[in-house]
Amino acid sequence: MNITFIGSGYVGLVSGIMMSHIGYNVICLDTDQEKISQLQKGIIPIYEPGLANYLDANRLKFINNYNEELRDAAVVFITVGTPSLPSGSANLQYIFEAIDNLTKWISKDCLIVIKSTVPPTTCNKIINYLAEKNFSHLVASNPEFLREGSAVHDFLHPDRIIIGTNNKAAEETLKLIYAPLVKKNIPIISTDLVTAELIKYASNAFLATKIAFTNELANLSEKIGANIQDLCIGIGSDTRIGHKFLTAGPGFGGSCFPKDILALSSLAKNYNLDCKVVDAVIASNEQRPVDMVDKIMSIMNNNKIITMLGLTFKAGTDDVRCSPAIKIIELLLEQGFIIKAFDPVGMENAAQHIKHENLFYADNAIDACDNSDAIVIATEWSQFKELNWDMIYTKVRSQVIIDLRNLLADDVIQAIGFRYYSIGKPYYD
Ligand code: UGA
């Protein structure tokens, strides 16, 4: 079967490459010429561990314009971006541009599948839009649940596959496409278009709620002398709650959770509904970097030089979009601090997002710690655990670590002599 992906961002590229791996002839189209020419040379323009191993030139082609090569596609997946508008709602401009462009080329039997995260009712709007232009393509919703940094694993071992359709033939086509994965006992959940679209928003909003809840309990734990890690083991051991997404930190970031919860809230408001839980999660997460900066400032006394270890929104990615680390740096710079920053893979992206006369990007973690008054760990890179902390102890000006990810082992770090502050745990001097 021939499959085309429109949009080669994280979702489109990972899904396209992996679909070719499970046996399909895949064309990935992106209008970004630079990105496509890199891919044509076998260079993957995103940092996604393991993805390069699945590049198979025999079944995979990269193109940068809409042309007759789309005619043979049985299915076109749309995987373009849906960024937030100032109102919080999703911008669907790129989706409709893709529809306009691809309908010039695809056959009338080609199934159009929306994989981008779109507000519920978008597929119905697309169906009406196509009808106005006298096209009668079937349209399906097939939301994606890949996580950056573990997208290859997530593609091969999804918890479930969601298929939203209003037509049996469209449902059967999508089931056929995913048949190689379903052999591994992965459930396919078939539903209507609107429900499939809402499942995506609801999943991200629920996970974001778990994180915001945990972060608020971390604040409380610090005040009353409880331990957030033990607390989360305690509540997560209830199988109705589960252990995942109960790790306290500096707030959730990335290109999905912050955008999708805003879009869900905005969608509800369009129907005169208040999504009070979702709105509280948005407010709680916006407050989180401010709380982190208050915590850092309360520890700093009058010292001014801070080392930031970690810039990406989580470990395993080079993505700094909505990264709490970047927000914290911005707030600290406003307060007149000098920041020496290091990240194993996110430095290039960070330097494009944030430049300042008092922000210095170091070549490595050790240099970033040189002569510093406090080390803040903002991303949970495992490399940071392996650093030579005995040596760092001798290089810093004040032996202070503020670990916003609870990454380091308290006892080891305290035994070296550091004053070690973590999240949601009492401080022992
Ligand atoms: C998220 C979802 O997990 C994917 O299922 C979904 O496909 C994707 O959004 C999307 O909509 O495209 P991702 O943004 O890659 O994936 O990152 P996550 O691993 O979910 O982490 C999001 C943020 O939450 C990060 O800043 C992370 O540090 C934070 N987090 C996560 C916590 O603070 N605590 C946790 O326990 C888990």
PDB file of N, CA, C and O in Angstrom, residues 238-282:
ATOM      1  N   ASP A 238      -1.928   2.275  44.136  1.00  0.00           N
ATOM      2  CA  ASP A 238      -3.354   2.011  43.922  1.00  0.00           C
ATOM      3  C   ASP A 238      -3.525   1.904  42.404  1.00  0.00           C
ATOM      4  O   ASP A 238      -3.310   2.898  41.685  1.00  0.00           O
ATOM      5  N   THR A 239      -3.909   0.709  41.920  1.00  0.00           N
ATOM      6  CA  THR A 239      -3.937   0.531  40.453  1.00  0.00           C
ATOM      7  C   THR A 239      -4.959   1.457  39.797  1.00  0.00           C
ATOM      8  O   THR A 239      -4.869   1.716  38.605  1.00  0.00           O
ATOM      9  N   ARG A 240      -5.897   1.980  40.589  1.00  0.00           N
ATOM     10  CA  ARG A 240      -6.837   2.930  39.986  1.00  0.00           C
ATOM     11  C   ARG A 240      -6.131   4.247  39.677  1.00  0.00           C
ATOM     12  O   ARG A 240      -6.579   5.022  38.839  1.00  0.00           O
ATOM     13  N   ILE A 241      -5.022   4.527  40.335  1.00  0.00           N
ATOM     14  CA  ILE A 241      -4.289   5.788  40.098  1.00  0.00           C
ATOM     15  C   ILE A 241      -3.104   5.525  39.155  1.00  0.00           C
ATOM     16  O   ILE A 241      -2.953   6.196  38.152  1.00  0.00           O
ATOM     17  N   GLY A 242      -2.288   4.531  39.474  1.00  0.00           N
ATOM     18  CA  GLY A 242      -1.149   4.196  38.604  1.00  0.00           C
ATOM     19  C   GLY A 242       0.055   5.081  38.888  1.00  0.00           C
ATOM     20  O   GLY A 242      -0.082   6.205  39.378  1.00  0.00           O
ATOM     21  N   HIS A 243       1.251   4.575  38.560  1.00  0.00           N
ATOM     22  CA  HIS A 243       2.482   5.289  38.912  1.00  0.00           C
ATOM     23  C   HIS A 243       2.893   6.361  37.907  1.00  0.00           C
ATOM     24  O   HIS A 243       3.674   7.244  38.227  1.00  0.00           O
ATOM     25  N   LYS A 244       2.371   6.260  36.669  1.00  0.00           N
ATOM     26  CA  LYS A 244       2.940   7.135  35.624  1.00  0.00           C
ATOM     27  C   LYS A 244       2.447   8.579  35.726  1.00  0.00           C
ATOM     28  O   LYS A 244       1.332   8.836  36.151  1.00  0.00           O
ATOM     29  N   PHE A 245       3.323   9.479  35.311  1.00  0.00           N
ATOM     30  CA  PHE A 245       3.022  10.919  35.293  1.00  0.00           C
ATOM     31  C   PHE A 245       2.705  11.477  36.676  1.00  0.00           C
ATOM     32  O   PHE A 245       1.885  12.364  36.846  1.00  0.00           O
ATOM     33  N   LEU A 246       3.409  10.922  37.654  1.00  0.00           N
ATOM     34  CA  LEU A 246       3.323  11.432  39.025  1.00  0.00           C
ATOM     35  C   LEU A 246       4.710  11.878  39.491  1.00  0.00           C
ATOM     36  O   LEU A 246       5.050  11.718  40.647  1.00  0.00           O
ATOM     37  N   THR A 247       5.519  12.415  38.571  1.00  0.00           N
ATOM     38  CA  THR A 247       6.837  12.883  38.984  1.00  0.00           C
ATOM     39  C   THR A 247       6.808  14.399  39.107  1.00  0.00           C
ATOM     40  O   THR A 247       6.512  15.104  38.136  1.00  0.00           O
ATOM     41  N   ALA A 248       7.122  14.876  40.308  1.00  0.00           N
ATOM     42  CA  ALA A 248       7.130  16.335  40.523  1.00  0.00           C
ATOM     43  C   ALA A 248       8.311  16.953  39.792  1.00  0.00           C
ATOM     44  O   ALA A 248       9.348  16.324  39.613  1.00  0.00           O
ATOM     45  N   GLY A 249       8.154  18.172  39.352  1.00  0.00           N
ATOM     46  CA  GLY A 249       9.232  18.851  38.634  1.00  0.00           C
ATOM     47  C   GLY A 249       8.941  20.329  38.502  1.00  0.00           C
ATOM     48  O   GLY A 249       8.082  20.871  39.215  1.00  0.00           O
ATOM     49  N   PRO A 250       9.610  20.961  37.524  1.00  0.00           N
ATOM     50  CA  PRO A 250       9.443  22.422  37.372  1.00  0.00           C
ATOM     51  C   PRO A 250       8.228  22.804  36.541  1.00  0.00           C
ATOM     52  O   PRO A 250       8.102  23.947  36.115  1.00  0.00           O
ATOM     53  N   GLY A 251       7.336  21.848  36.268  1.00  0.00           N
ATOM     54  CA  GLY A 251       6.147  22.124  35.442  1.00  0.00           C
ATOM     55  C   GLY A 251       6.266  21.397  34.121  1.00  0.00           C
ATOM     56  O   GLY A 251       7.357  21.056  33.690  1.00  0.00           O
ATOM     57  N   PHE A 252       5.114  21.149  33.489  1.00  0.00           N
ATOM     58  CA  PHE A 252       5.179  20.458  32.189  1.00  0.00           C
ATOM     59  C   PHE A 252       5.366  21.476  31.066  1.00  0.00           C
ATOM     60  O   PHE A 252       4.901  22.609  31.146  1.00  0.00           O
ATOM     61  N   GLY A 253       6.097  21.048  30.041  1.00  0.00           N
ATOM     62  CA  GLY A 253       6.336  21.912  28.878  1.00  0.00           C
ATOM     63  C   GLY A 253       6.185  21.115  27.600  1.00  0.00           C
ATOM     64  O   GLY A 253       5.486  20.097  27.569  1.00  0.00           O
ATOM     65  N   GLY A 254       6.864  21.581  26.559  1.00  0.00           N
ATOM     66  CA  GLY A 254       6.813  20.884  25.277  1.00  0.00           C
ATOM     67  C   GLY A 254       5.806  21.500  24.336  1.00  0.00           C
ATOM     68  O   GLY A 254       5.108  22.465  24.675  1.00  0.00           O
ATOM     69  N   SER A 255       5.709  20.896  23.171  1.00  0.00           N
ATOM     70  CA  SER A 255       4.866  21.480  22.133  1.00  0.00           C
ATOM     71  C   SER A 255       3.430  20.974  22.221  1.00  0.00           C
ATOM     72  O   SER A 255       2.596  21.358  21.414  1.00  0.00           O
ATOM     73  N   CYS A 256       3.125  20.088  23.197  1.00  0.00           N
ATOM     74  CA  CYS A 256       1.792  19.455  23.189  1.00  0.00           C
ATOM     75  C   CYS A 256       0.935  19.828  24.392  1.00  0.00           C
ATOM     76  O   CYS A 256      -0.119  20.442  24.231  1.00  0.00           O
ATOM     77  N   PHE A 257       1.350  19.441  25.600  1.00  0.00           N
ATOM     78  CA  PHE A 257       0.474  19.657  26.762  1.00  0.00           C
ATOM     79  C   PHE A 257       0.028  21.125  26.895  1.00  0.00           C
ATOM     80  O   PHE A 257      -1.181  21.384  26.986  1.00  0.00           O
ATOM     81  N   PRO A 258       0.976  22.095  26.914  1.00  0.00           N
ATOM     82  CA  PRO A 258       0.529  23.476  27.124  1.00  0.00           C
ATOM     83  C   PRO A 258      -0.447  23.925  26.032  1.00  0.00           C
ATOM     84  O   PRO A 258      -1.460  24.570  26.317  1.00  0.00           O
ATOM     85  N   LYS A 259      -0.164  23.547  24.783  1.00  0.00           N
ATOM     86  CA  LYS A 259      -1.015  23.954  23.660  1.00  0.00           C
ATOM     87  C   LYS A 259      -2.375  23.249  23.715  1.00  0.00           C
ATOM     88  O   LYS A 259      -3.419  23.879  23.518  1.00  0.00           O
ATOM     89  N   ASP A 260      -2.357  21.962  24.017  1.00  0.00           N
ATOM     90  CA  ASP A 260      -3.606  21.193  23.935  1.00  0.00           C
ATOM     91  C   ASP A 260      -4.572  21.515  25.077  1.00  0.00           C
ATOM     92  O   ASP A 260      -5.785  21.504  24.883  1.00  0.00           O
ATOM     93  N   ILE A 261      -4.038  21.804  26.270  1.00  0.00           N
ATOM     94  CA  ILE A 261      -4.980  22.141  27.355  1.00  0.00           C
ATOM     95  C   ILE A 261      -5.599  23.522  27.110  1.00  0.00           C
ATOM     96  O   ILE A 261      -6.768  23.734  27.414  1.00  0.00           O
ATOM     97  N   LEU A 262      -4.819  24.434  26.507  1.00  0.00           N
ATOM     98  CA  LEU A 262      -5.400  25.733  26.149  1.00  0.00           C
ATOM     99  C   LEU A 262      -6.506  25.543  25.120  1.00  0.00           C
ATOM    100  O   LEU A 262      -7.581  26.147  25.203  1.00  0.00           O
ATOM    101  N   ALA A 263      -6.241  24.678  24.140  1.00  0.00           N
ATOM    102  CA  ALA A 263      -7.232  24.454  23.075  1.00  0.00           C
ATOM    103  C   ALA A 263      -8.489  23.794  23.631  1.00  0.00           C
ATOM    104  O   ALA A 263      -9.607  24.125  23.226  1.00  0.00           O
ATOM    105  N   LEU A 264      -8.317  22.873  24.590  1.00  0.00           N
ATOM    106  CA  LEU A 264      -9.486  22.204  25.175  1.00  0.00           C
ATOM    107  C   LEU A 264     -10.346  23.213  25.947  1.00  0.00           C
ATOM    108  O   LEU A 264     -11.578  23.240  25.830  1.00  0.00           O
ATOM    109  N   SER A 265      -9.662  24.069  26.711  1.00  0.00           N
ATOM    110  CA  SER A 265     -10.386  25.085  27.470  1.00  0.00           C
ATOM    111  C   SER A 265     -11.113  26.033  26.520  1.00  0.00           C
ATOM    112  O   SER A 265     -12.286  26.372  26.718  1.00  0.00           O
ATOM    113  N   SER A 266     -10.412  26.433  25.449  1.00  0.00           N
ATOM    114  CA  SER A 266     -11.012  27.352  24.482  1.00  0.00           C
ATOM    115  C   SER A 266     -12.208  26.702  23.785  1.00  0.00           C
ATOM    116  O   SER A 266     -13.240  27.344  23.565  1.00  0.00           O
ATOM    117  N   LEU A 267     -12.085  25.403  23.483  1.00  0.00           N
ATOM    118  CA  LEU A 267     -13.192  24.676  22.851  1.00  0.00           C
ATOM    119  C   LEU A 267     -14.424  24.689  23.754  1.00  0.00           C
ATOM    120  O   LEU A 267     -15.545  24.978  23.317  1.00  0.00           O
ATOM    121  N   ALA A 268     -14.209  24.403  25.053  1.00  0.00           N
ATOM    122  CA  ALA A 268     -15.339  24.372  25.989  1.00  0.00           C
ATOM    123  C   ALA A 268     -16.005  25.745  26.068  1.00  0.00           C
ATOM    124  O   ALA A 268     -17.237  25.847  26.087  1.00  0.00           O
ATOM    125  N   LYS A 269     -15.177  26.796  26.063  1.00  0.00           N
ATOM    126  CA  LYS A 269     -15.734  28.162  26.158  1.00  0.00           C
ATOM    127  C   LYS A 269     -16.604  28.478  24.942  1.00  0.00           C
ATOM    128  O   LYS A 269     -17.599  29.199  25.049  1.00  0.00           O
ATOM    129  N   ASN A 270     -16.213  27.921  23.776  1.00  0.00           N
ATOM    130  CA  ASN A 270     -17.056  28.141  22.579  1.00  0.00           C
ATOM    131  C   ASN A 270     -18.469  27.623  22.780  1.00  0.00           C
ATOM    132  O   ASN A 270     -19.392  28.028  22.096  1.00  0.00           O
ATOM    133  N   TYR A 271     -18.617  26.661  23.686  1.00  0.00           N
ATOM    134  CA  TYR A 271     -19.943  26.093  23.956  1.00  0.00           C
ATOM    135  C   TYR A 271     -20.488  26.593  25.301  1.00  0.00           C
ATOM    136  O   TYR A 271     -21.346  25.952  25.916  1.00  0.00           O
ATOM    137  N   ASN A 272     -19.936  27.735  25.735  1.00  0.00           N
ATOM    138  CA  ASN A 272     -20.360  28.341  27.008  1.00  0.00           C
ATOM    139  C   ASN A 272     -20.198  27.392  28.196  1.00  0.00           C
ATOM    140  O   ASN A 272     -21.000  27.413  29.130  1.00  0.00           O
ATOM    141  N   LEU A 273     -19.186  26.546  28.113  1.00  0.00           N
ATOM    142  CA  LEU A 273     -18.902  25.641  29.236  1.00  0.00           C
ATOM    143  C   LEU A 273     -17.608  26.081  29.896  1.00  0.00           C
ATOM    144  O   LEU A 273     -16.670  26.507  29.216  1.00  0.00           O
ATOM    145  N   ASP A 274     -17.563  25.946  31.209  1.00  0.00           N
ATOM    146  CA  ASP A 274     -16.313  26.187  31.939  1.00  0.00           C
ATOM    147  C   ASP A 274     -15.653  24.845  32.160  1.00  0.00           C
ATOM    148  O   ASP A 274     -16.265  23.950  32.729  1.00  0.00           O
ATOM    149  N   CYS A 275     -14.402  24.712  31.716  1.00  0.00           N
ATOM    150  CA  CYS A 275     -13.650  23.496  32.044  1.00  0.00           C
ATOM    151  C   CYS A 275     -12.825  23.843  33.274  1.00  0.00           C
ATOM    152  O   CYS A 275     -11.638  24.150  33.168  1.00  0.00           O
ATOM    153  N   LYS A 276     -13.422  23.810  34.457  1.00  0.00           N
ATOM    154  CA  LYS A 276     -12.751  24.375  35.647  1.00  0.00           C
ATOM    155  C   LYS A 276     -11.472  23.611  35.998  1.00  0.00           C
ATOM    156  O   LYS A 276     -10.485  24.206  36.406  1.00  0.00           O
ATOM    157  N   VAL A 277     -11.509  22.292  35.842  1.00  0.00           N
ATOM    158  CA  VAL A 277     -10.317  21.509  36.179  1.00  0.00           C
ATOM    159  C   VAL A 277      -9.179  21.864  35.215  1.00  0.00           C
ATOM    160  O   VAL A 277      -8.044  22.140  35.630  1.00  0.00           O
ATOM    161  N   VAL A 278      -9.499  21.905  33.937  1.00  0.00           N
ATOM    162  CA  VAL A 278      -8.465  22.207  32.937  1.00  0.00           C
ATOM    163  C   VAL A 278      -7.924  23.618  33.152  1.00  0.00           C
ATOM    164  O   VAL A 278      -6.703  23.847  33.089  1.00  0.00           O
ATOM    165  N   ASP A 279      -8.816  24.572  33.417  1.00  0.00           N
ATOM    166  CA  ASP A 279      -8.351  25.949  33.645  1.00  0.00           C
ATOM    167  C   ASP A 279      -7.441  26.032  34.867  1.00  0.00           C
ATOM    168  O   ASP A 279      -6.458  26.773  34.875  1.00  0.00           O
ATOM    169  N   ALA A 280      -7.771  25.241  35.895  1.00  0.00           N
ATOM    170  CA  ALA A 280      -6.920  25.241  37.095  1.00  0.00           C
ATOM    171  C   ALA A 280      -5.547  24.645  36.778  1.00  0.00           C
ATOM    172  O   ALA A 280      -4.525  25.119  37.290  1.00  0.00           O
ATOM    173  N   VAL A 281      -5.514  23.639  35.903  1.00  0.00           N
ATOM    174  CA  VAL A 281      -4.230  23.034  35.527  1.00  0.00           C
ATOM    175  C   VAL A 281      -3.382  24.048  34.754  1.00  0.00           C
ATOM    176  O   VAL A 281      -2.175  24.186  34.985  1.00  0.00           O
ATOM    177  N   ILE A 282      -4.029  24.798  33.865  1.00  0.00           N
ATOM    178  CA  ILE A 282      -3.302  25.829  33.098  1.00  0.00           C
ATOM    179  C   ILE A 282      -2.686  26.840  34.072  1.00  0.00           C
ATOM    180  O   ILE A 282      -1.493  27.147  34.014  1.00  0.00           O
TER     181      ILE A 282
END
